[in-house]
mmCIF file of C-alpha atoms in Angstrom:
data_model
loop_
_atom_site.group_PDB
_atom_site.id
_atom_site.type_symbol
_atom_site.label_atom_id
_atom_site.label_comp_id
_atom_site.label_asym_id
_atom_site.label_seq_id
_atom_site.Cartn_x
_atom_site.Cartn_y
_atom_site.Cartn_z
ATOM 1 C CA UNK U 52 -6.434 20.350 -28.896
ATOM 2 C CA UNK U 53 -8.444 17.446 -30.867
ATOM 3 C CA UNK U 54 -11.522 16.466 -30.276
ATOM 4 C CA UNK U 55 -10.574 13.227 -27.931
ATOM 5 C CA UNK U 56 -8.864 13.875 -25.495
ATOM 6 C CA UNK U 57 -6.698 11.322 -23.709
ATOM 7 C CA UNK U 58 -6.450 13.093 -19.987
ATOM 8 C CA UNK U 59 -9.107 15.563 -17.806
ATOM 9 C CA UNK U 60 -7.282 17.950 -15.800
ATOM 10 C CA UNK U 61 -9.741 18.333 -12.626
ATOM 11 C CA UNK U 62 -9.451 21.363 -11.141
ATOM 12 C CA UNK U 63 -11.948 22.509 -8.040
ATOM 13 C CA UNK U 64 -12.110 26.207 -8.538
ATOM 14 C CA UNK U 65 -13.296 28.048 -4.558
ATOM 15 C CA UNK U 66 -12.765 31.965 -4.364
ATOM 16 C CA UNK U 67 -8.876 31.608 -5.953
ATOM 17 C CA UNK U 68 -8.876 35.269 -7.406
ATOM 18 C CA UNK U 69 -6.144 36.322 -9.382
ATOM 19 C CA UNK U 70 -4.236 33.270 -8.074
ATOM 20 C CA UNK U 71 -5.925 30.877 -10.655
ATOM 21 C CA UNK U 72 -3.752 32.801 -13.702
ATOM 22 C CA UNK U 73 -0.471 31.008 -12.849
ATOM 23 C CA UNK U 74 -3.031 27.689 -13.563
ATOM 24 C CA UNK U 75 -4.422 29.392 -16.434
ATOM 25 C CA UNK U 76 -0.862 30.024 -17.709
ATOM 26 C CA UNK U 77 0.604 26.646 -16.861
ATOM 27 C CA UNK U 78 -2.291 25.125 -18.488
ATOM 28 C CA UNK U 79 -2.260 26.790 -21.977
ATOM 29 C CA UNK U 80 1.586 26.263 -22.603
ATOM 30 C CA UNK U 81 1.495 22.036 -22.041
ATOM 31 C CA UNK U 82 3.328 20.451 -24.644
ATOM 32 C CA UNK U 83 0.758 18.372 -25.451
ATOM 33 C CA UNK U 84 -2.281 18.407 -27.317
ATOM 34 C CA UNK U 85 -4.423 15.285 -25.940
ATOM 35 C CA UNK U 86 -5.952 16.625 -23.036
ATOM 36 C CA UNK U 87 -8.996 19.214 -21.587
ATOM 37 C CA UNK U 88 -9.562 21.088 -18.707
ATOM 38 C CA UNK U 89 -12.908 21.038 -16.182
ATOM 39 C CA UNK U 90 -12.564 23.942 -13.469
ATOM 40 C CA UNK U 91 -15.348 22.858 -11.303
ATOM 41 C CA UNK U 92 -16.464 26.035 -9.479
ATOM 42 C CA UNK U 93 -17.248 25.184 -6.001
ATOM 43 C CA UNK U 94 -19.990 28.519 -5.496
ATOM 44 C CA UNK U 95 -16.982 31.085 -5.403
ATOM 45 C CA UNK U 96 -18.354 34.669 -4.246
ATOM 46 C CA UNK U 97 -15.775 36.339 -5.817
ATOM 47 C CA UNK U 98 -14.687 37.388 -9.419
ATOM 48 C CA UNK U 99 -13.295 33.543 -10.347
ATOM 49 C CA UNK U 100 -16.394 32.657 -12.675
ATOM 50 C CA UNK U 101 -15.635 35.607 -14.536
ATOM 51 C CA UNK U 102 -12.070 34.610 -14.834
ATOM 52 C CA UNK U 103 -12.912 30.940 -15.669
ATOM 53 C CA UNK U 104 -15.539 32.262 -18.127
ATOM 54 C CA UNK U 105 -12.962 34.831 -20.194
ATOM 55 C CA UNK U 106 -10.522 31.276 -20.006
ATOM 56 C CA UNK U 107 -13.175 29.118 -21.630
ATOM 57 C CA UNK U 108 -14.095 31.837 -24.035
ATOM 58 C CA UNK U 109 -10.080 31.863 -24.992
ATOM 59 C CA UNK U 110 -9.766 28.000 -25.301
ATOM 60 C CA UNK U 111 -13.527 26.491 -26.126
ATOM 61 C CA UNK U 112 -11.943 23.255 -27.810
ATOM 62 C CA UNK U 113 -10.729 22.615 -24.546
ATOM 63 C CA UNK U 114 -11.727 24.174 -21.347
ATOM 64 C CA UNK U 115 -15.103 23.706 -19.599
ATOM 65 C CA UNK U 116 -16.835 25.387 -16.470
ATOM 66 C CA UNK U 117 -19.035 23.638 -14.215
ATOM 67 C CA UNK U 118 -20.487 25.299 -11.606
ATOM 68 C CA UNK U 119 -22.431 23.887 -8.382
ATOM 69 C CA UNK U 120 -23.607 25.323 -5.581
ATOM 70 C CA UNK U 121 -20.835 25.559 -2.623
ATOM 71 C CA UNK U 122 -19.961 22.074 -1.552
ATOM 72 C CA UNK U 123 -16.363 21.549 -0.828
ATOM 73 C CA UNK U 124 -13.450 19.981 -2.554
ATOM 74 C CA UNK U 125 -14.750 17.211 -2.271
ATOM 75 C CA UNK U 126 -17.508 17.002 -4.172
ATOM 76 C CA UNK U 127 -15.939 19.715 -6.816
ATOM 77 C CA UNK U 128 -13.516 16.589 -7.898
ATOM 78 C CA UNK U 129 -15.865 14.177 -7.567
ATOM 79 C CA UNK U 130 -17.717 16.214 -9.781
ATOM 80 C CA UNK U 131 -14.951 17.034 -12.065
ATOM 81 C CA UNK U 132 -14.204 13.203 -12.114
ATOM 82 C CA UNK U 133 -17.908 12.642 -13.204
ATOM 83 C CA UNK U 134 -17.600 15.280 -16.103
ATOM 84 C CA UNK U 135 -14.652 14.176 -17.208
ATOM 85 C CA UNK U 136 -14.597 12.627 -21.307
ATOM 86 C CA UNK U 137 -10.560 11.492 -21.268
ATOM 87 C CA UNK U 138 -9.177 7.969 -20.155
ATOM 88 C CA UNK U 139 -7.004 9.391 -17.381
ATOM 89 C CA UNK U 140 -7.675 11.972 -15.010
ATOM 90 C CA UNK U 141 -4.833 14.637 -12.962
ATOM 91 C CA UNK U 142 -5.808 16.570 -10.881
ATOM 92 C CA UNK U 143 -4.188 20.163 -10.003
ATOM 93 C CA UNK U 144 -5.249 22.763 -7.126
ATOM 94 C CA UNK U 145 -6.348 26.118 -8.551
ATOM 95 C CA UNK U 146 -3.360 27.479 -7.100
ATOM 96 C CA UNK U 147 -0.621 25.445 -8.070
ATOM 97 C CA UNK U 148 0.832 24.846 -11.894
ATOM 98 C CA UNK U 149 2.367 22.898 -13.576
ATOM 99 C CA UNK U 150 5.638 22.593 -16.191
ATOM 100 C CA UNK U 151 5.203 22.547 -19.928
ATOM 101 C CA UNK U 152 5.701 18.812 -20.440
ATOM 102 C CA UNK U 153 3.690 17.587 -17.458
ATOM 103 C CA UNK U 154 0.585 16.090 -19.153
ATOM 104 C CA UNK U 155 2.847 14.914 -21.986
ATOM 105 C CA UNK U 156 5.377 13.044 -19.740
ATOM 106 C CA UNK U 157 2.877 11.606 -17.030
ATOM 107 C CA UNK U 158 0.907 10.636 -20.059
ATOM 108 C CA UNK U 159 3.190 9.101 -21.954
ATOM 109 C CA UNK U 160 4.480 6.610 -18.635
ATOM 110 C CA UNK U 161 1.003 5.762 -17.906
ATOM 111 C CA UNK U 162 0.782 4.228 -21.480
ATOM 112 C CA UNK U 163 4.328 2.684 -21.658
ATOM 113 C CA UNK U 164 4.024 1.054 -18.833
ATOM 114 C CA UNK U 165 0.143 0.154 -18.752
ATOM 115 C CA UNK U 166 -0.129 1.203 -15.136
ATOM 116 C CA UNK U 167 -2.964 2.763 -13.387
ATOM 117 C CA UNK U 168 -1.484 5.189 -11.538
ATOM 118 C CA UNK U 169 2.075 7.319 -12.367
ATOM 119 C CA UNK U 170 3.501 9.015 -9.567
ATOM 120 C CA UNK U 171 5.794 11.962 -10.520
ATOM 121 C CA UNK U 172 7.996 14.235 -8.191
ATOM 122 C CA UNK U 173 6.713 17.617 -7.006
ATOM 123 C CA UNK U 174 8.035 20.955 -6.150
ATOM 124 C CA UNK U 175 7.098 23.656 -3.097
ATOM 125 C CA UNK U 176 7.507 26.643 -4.801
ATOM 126 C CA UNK U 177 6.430 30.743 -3.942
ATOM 127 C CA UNK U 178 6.295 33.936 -6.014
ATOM 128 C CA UNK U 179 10.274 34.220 -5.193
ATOM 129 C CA UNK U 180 11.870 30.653 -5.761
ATOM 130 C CA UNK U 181 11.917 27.311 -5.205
ATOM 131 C CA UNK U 182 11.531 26.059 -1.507
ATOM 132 C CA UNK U 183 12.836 22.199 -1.775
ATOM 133 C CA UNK U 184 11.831 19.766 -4.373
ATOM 134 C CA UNK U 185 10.483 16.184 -3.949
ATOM 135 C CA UNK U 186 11.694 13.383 -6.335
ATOM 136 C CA UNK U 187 10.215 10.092 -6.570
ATOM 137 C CA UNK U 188 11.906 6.950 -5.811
ATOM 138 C CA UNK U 189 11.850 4.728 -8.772
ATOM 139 C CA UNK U 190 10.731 1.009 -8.418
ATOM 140 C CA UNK U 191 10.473 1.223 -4.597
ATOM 141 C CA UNK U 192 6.606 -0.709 -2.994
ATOM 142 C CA UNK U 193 7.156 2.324 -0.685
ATOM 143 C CA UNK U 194 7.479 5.280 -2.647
ATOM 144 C CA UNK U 195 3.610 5.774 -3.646
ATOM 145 C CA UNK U 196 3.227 6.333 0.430
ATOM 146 C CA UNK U 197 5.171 9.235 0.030
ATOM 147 C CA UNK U 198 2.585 10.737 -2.086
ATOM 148 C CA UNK U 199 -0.924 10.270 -0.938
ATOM 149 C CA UNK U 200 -1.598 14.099 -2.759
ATOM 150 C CA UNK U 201 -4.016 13.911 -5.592
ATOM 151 C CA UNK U 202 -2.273 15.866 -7.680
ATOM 152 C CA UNK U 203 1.424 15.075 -8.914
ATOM 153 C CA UNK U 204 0.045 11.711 -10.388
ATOM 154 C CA UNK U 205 -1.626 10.389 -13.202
ATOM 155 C CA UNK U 206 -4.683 8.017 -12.614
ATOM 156 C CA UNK U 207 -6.861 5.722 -14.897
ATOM 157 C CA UNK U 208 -10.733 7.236 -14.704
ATOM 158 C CA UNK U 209 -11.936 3.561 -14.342
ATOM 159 C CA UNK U 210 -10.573 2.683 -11.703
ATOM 160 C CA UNK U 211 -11.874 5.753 -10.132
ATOM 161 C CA UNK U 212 -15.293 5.485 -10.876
ATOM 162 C CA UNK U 213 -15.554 1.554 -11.668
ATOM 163 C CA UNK U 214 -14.414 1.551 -7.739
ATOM 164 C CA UNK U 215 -16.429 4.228 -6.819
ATOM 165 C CA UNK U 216 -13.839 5.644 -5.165
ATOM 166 C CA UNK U 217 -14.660 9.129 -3.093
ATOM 167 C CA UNK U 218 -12.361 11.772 -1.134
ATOM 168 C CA UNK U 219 -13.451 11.583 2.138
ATOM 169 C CA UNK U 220 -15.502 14.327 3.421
ATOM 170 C CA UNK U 221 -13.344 15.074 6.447
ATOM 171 C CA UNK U 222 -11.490 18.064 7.997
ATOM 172 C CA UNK U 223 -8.277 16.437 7.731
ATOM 173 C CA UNK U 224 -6.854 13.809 5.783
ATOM 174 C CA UNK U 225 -9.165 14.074 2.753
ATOM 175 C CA UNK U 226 -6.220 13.259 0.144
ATOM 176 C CA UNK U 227 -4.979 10.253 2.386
ATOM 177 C CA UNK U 228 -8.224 8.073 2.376
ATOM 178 C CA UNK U 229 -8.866 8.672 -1.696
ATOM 179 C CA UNK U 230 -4.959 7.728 -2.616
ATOM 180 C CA UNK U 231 -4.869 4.872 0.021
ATOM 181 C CA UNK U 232 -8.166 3.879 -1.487
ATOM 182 C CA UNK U 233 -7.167 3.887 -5.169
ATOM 183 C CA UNK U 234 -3.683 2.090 -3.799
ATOM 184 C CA UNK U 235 -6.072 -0.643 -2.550
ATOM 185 C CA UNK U 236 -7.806 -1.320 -5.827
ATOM 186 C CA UNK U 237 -4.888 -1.539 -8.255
ATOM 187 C CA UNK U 238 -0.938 -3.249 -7.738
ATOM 188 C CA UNK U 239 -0.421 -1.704 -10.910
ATOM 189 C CA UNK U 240 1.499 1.690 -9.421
ATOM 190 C CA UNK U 241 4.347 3.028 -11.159
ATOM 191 C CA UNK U 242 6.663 6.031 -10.863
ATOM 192 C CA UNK U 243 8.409 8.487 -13.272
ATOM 193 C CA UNK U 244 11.918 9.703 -12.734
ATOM 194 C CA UNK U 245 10.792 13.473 -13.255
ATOM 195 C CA UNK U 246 9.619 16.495 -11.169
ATOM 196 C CA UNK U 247 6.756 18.830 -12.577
ATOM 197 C CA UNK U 248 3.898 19.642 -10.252
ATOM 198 C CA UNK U 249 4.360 23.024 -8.504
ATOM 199 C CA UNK U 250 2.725 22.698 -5.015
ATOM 200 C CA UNK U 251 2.260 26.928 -4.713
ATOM 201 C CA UNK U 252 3.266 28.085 -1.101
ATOM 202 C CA UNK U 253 0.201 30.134 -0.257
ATOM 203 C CA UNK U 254 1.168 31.558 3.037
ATOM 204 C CA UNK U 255 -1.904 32.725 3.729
ATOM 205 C CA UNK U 256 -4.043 29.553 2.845
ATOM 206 C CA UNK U 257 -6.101 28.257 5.877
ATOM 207 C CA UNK U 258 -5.147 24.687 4.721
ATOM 208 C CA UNK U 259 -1.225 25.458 5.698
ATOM 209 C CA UNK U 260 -2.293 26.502 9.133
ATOM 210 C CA UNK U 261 -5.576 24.800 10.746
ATOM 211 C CA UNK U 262 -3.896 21.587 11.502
ATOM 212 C CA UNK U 263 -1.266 23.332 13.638
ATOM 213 C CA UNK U 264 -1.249 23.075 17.803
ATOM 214 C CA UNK U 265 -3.762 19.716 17.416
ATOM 215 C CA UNK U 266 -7.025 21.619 17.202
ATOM 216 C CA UNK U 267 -9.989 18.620 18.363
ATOM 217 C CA UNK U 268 -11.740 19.253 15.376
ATOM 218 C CA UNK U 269 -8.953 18.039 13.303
ATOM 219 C CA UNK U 270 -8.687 14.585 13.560
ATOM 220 C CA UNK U 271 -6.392 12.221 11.746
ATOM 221 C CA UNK U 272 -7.445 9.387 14.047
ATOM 222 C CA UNK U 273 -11.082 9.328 12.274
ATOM 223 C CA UNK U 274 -9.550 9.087 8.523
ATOM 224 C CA UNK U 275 -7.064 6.436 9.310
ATOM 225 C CA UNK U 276 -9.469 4.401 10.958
ATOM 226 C CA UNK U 277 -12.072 5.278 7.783
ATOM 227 C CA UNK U 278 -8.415 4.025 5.821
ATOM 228 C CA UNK U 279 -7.938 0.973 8.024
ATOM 229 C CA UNK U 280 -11.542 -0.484 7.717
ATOM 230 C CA UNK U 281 -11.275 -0.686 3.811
ATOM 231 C CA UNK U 282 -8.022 -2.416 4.120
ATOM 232 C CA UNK U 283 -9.526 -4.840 6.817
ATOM 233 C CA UNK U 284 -12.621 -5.792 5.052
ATOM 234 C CA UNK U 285 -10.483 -6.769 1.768
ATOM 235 C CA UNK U 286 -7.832 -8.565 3.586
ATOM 236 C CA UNK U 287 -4.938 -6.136 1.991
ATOM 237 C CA UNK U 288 -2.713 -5.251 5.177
ATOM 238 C CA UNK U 289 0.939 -5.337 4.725
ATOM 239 C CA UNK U 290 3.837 -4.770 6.656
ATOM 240 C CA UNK U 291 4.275 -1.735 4.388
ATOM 241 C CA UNK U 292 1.403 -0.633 4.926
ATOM 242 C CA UNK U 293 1.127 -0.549 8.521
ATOM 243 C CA UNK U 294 5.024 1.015 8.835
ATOM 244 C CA UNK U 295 2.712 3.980 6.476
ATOM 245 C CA UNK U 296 -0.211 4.454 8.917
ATOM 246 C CA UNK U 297 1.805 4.181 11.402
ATOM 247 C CA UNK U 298 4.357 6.966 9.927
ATOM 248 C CA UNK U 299 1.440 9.080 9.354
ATOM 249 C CA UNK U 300 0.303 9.250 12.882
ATOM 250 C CA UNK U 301 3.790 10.274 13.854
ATOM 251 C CA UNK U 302 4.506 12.911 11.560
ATOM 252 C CA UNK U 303 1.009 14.096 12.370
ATOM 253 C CA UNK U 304 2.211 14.245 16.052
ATOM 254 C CA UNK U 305 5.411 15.444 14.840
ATOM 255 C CA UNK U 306 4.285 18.465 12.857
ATOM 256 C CA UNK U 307 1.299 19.847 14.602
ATOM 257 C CA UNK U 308 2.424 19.009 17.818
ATOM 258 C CA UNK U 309 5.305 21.501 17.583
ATOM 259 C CA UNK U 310 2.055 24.334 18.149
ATOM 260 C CA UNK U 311 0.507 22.450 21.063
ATOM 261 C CA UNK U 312 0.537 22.621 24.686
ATOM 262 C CA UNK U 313 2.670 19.782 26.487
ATOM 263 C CA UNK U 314 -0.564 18.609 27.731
ATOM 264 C CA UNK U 315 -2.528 18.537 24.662
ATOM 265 C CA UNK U 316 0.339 17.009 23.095
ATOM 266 C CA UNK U 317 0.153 14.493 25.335
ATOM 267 C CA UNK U 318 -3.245 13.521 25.396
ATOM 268 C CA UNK U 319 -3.215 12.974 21.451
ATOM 269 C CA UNK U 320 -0.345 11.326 21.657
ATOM 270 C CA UNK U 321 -1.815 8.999 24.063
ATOM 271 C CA UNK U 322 -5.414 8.504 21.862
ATOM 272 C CA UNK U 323 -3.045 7.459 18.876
ATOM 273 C CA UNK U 324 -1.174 4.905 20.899
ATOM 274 C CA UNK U 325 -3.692 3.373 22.331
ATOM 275 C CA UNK U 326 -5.381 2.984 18.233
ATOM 276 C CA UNK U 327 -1.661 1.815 17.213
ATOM 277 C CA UNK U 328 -1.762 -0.950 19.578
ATOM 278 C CA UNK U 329 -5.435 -1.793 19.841
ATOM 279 C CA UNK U 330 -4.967 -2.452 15.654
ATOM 280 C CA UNK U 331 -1.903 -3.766 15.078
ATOM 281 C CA UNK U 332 0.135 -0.818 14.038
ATOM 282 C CA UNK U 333 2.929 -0.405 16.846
ATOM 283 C CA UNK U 334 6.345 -0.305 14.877
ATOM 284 C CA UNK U 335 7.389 -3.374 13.729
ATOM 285 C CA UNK U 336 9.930 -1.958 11.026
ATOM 286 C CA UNK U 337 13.003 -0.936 11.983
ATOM 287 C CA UNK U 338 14.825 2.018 9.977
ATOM 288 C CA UNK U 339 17.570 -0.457 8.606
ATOM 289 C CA UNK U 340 14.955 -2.655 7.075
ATOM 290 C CA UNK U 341 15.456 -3.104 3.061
ATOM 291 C CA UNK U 342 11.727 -2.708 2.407
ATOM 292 C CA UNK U 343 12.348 0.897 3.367
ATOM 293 C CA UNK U 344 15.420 1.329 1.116
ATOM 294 C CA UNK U 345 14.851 3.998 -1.780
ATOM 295 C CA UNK U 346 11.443 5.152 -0.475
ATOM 296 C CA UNK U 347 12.131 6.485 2.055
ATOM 297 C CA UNK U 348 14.662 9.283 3.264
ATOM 298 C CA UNK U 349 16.843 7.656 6.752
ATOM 299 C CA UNK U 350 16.774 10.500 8.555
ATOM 300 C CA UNK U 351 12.732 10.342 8.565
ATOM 301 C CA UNK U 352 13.387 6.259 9.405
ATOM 302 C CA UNK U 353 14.885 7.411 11.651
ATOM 303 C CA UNK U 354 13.234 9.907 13.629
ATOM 304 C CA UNK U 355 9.958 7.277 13.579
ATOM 305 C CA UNK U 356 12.163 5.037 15.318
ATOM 306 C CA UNK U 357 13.431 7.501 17.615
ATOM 307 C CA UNK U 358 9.810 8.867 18.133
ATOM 308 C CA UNK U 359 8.980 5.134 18.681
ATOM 309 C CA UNK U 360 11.858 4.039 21.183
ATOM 310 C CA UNK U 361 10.244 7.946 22.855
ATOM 311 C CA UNK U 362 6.762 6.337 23.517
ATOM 312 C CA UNK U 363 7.888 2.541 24.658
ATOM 313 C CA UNK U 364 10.695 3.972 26.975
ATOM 314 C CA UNK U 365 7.894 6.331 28.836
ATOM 315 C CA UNK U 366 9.393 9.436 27.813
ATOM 316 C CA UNK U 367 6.898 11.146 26.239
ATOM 317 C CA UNK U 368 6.434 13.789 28.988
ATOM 318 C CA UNK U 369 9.955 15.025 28.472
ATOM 319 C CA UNK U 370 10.063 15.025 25.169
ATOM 320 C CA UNK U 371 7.029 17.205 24.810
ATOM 321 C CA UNK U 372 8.213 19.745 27.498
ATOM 322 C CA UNK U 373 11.042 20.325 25.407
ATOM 323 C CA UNK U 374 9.443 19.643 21.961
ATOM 324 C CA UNK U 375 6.282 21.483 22.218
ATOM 325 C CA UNK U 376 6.122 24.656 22.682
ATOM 326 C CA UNK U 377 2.231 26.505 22.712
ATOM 327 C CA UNK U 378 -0.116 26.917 25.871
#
């Protein structure tokens, strides 16, 4: 690695264990040679600093450990984003990795093209195979809705920091409000035509299950609005990006619902219709509209119409008799 490199690699490092060496792995075969590493460990109580320490040790030109006291993920990007020396930050999960050309590919776009942000495809992947794989949908407004992750992406440090842009310390929806924020400081959002972020299937992860059955403590409802006020205050709504809240709220509904009772379903249902309509986000798209072409799957068009027709037809209480199915 030289001695200026051209992309950070943030990575928040909490308790990962032996999981961090597919990272470690991932990390040491890029193509590349214009990039470092920060693991930010987040006050890990198990043997990860010692791991992180023999990886430093192996690769001092271009590795560094911070460590802070226990914090979140939050703050351990923030933090990484802080440390950071390059002109472009990624950002991975200590769990996930990522294929050989990654940093050179997403690297390369973001300088072709001068764009802030590169948006690459990603894959769900376990110890055993492949699960599905998500490719982007090149020159479509819509695609970069369809990944508000911050990894899988390429992003210009200044507009990070010249923005002050933060994750939002929040139970749920952390990744939504920092993408949707950078999306509202920059038009300059492009995509690559290429899949290499590994999104590790950790069945055991907390993050993979606390959402389920609409727990009260997580609530979507409190990031979109946090999303919403930004958007307000600098005049940026667009009929995209209302179809995208709104889409989020669904698939929210959609997803966790499935673990709820009918009743609880119900009631959250009910709090995110009454925020749809009391801001101005009721569907106005309809699943044939050409705005939507390219970025976005039809079948998913059109279950958020279905979902949609559902809720203005008064049907809700059927649908989540059948639908839902926890007590």
């Amino acid at each position: 690695m030289n001695g200026s490199p051209r992309v950070t690699v943030v990575v928040p490092v909490y308790n990962a264990g032996a999981e961090i060496e597919r990272c470690f792995r991932s990390l040491e075969n890029q193509t590349s040679d214009d990039y470092e590493v920060v693991f930010v460990d987040d006050g890990s109580t198990d043997d990860s600093p010692e791991r992180l320490n023999s990886f430093c040790q192996k690769h001092p030109e271009w590795v560094r450990v911070v460590t802070q006291q226990n914090s979140g993920v939050c703050e351990a990007r923030h933090r990484g984003v802080l440390e950071a020396r390059a002109e472009y930050i990624c950002f991975m999960d200590n769990d996930d990795f990522i294929d050989e050309d990654y940093i050179e590919v997403l690297l390369s776009a973001a300088e072709q093209s001068g764009n802030d942000i590169v948006i690459c495809g990603y894959r769900r992947a376990d110890d055993e195979r492949v699960l599905f794989e998500i490719p982007v949908f090149k020159n479509r407004e819509f695609t970069k809705y369809n990944f508000i992750m911050p990894w899988g992406k390429i992003i210009r440090k200044s507009l990070i920091v010249d923005n002050d842009i933060r994750f939002l310390d929040c139970v749920i929806g952390e990744d939504d409000y920092f993408s949707y924020i950078c999306y509202l400081h920059t038009d300059k959002v492009g995509q690559v035509s290429y899949i290499g972020y590994n999104w590790y299937m950790n069945r055991g992860s907390v993050s993979n299950t606390r959402q389920y059955g609409l727990p009260r403590n997580c609530d979507l409802l409190y990031t979109l609005n946090k999303i919403n006020e930004q958007y307000v205050a600098a005049g940026k709504r667009s009929a995209l990006y209302d179809y995208a809240i709104y889409r989020r709220g669904v698939w929210h509904l959609l997803w966790s619902g499935a673990g709820a009772s009918p009743e609880r379903f119900l009631e959250e249902q009910k709090r995110f219709d009454d925020w749809f309509s009391s801001n101005g986000f009721m569907l106005k798209m309809r699943f044939f509209d050409r705005r939507l072409w390219g970025g976005e799957a039809v079948w998913k068009r059109m279950a958020i119409e279905a979902f949609s027709l559902i809720s203005k037809f008064g049907l809700m209480g059927i649908f989540s008799k059948v639908y839902c199915h926890g007590r």
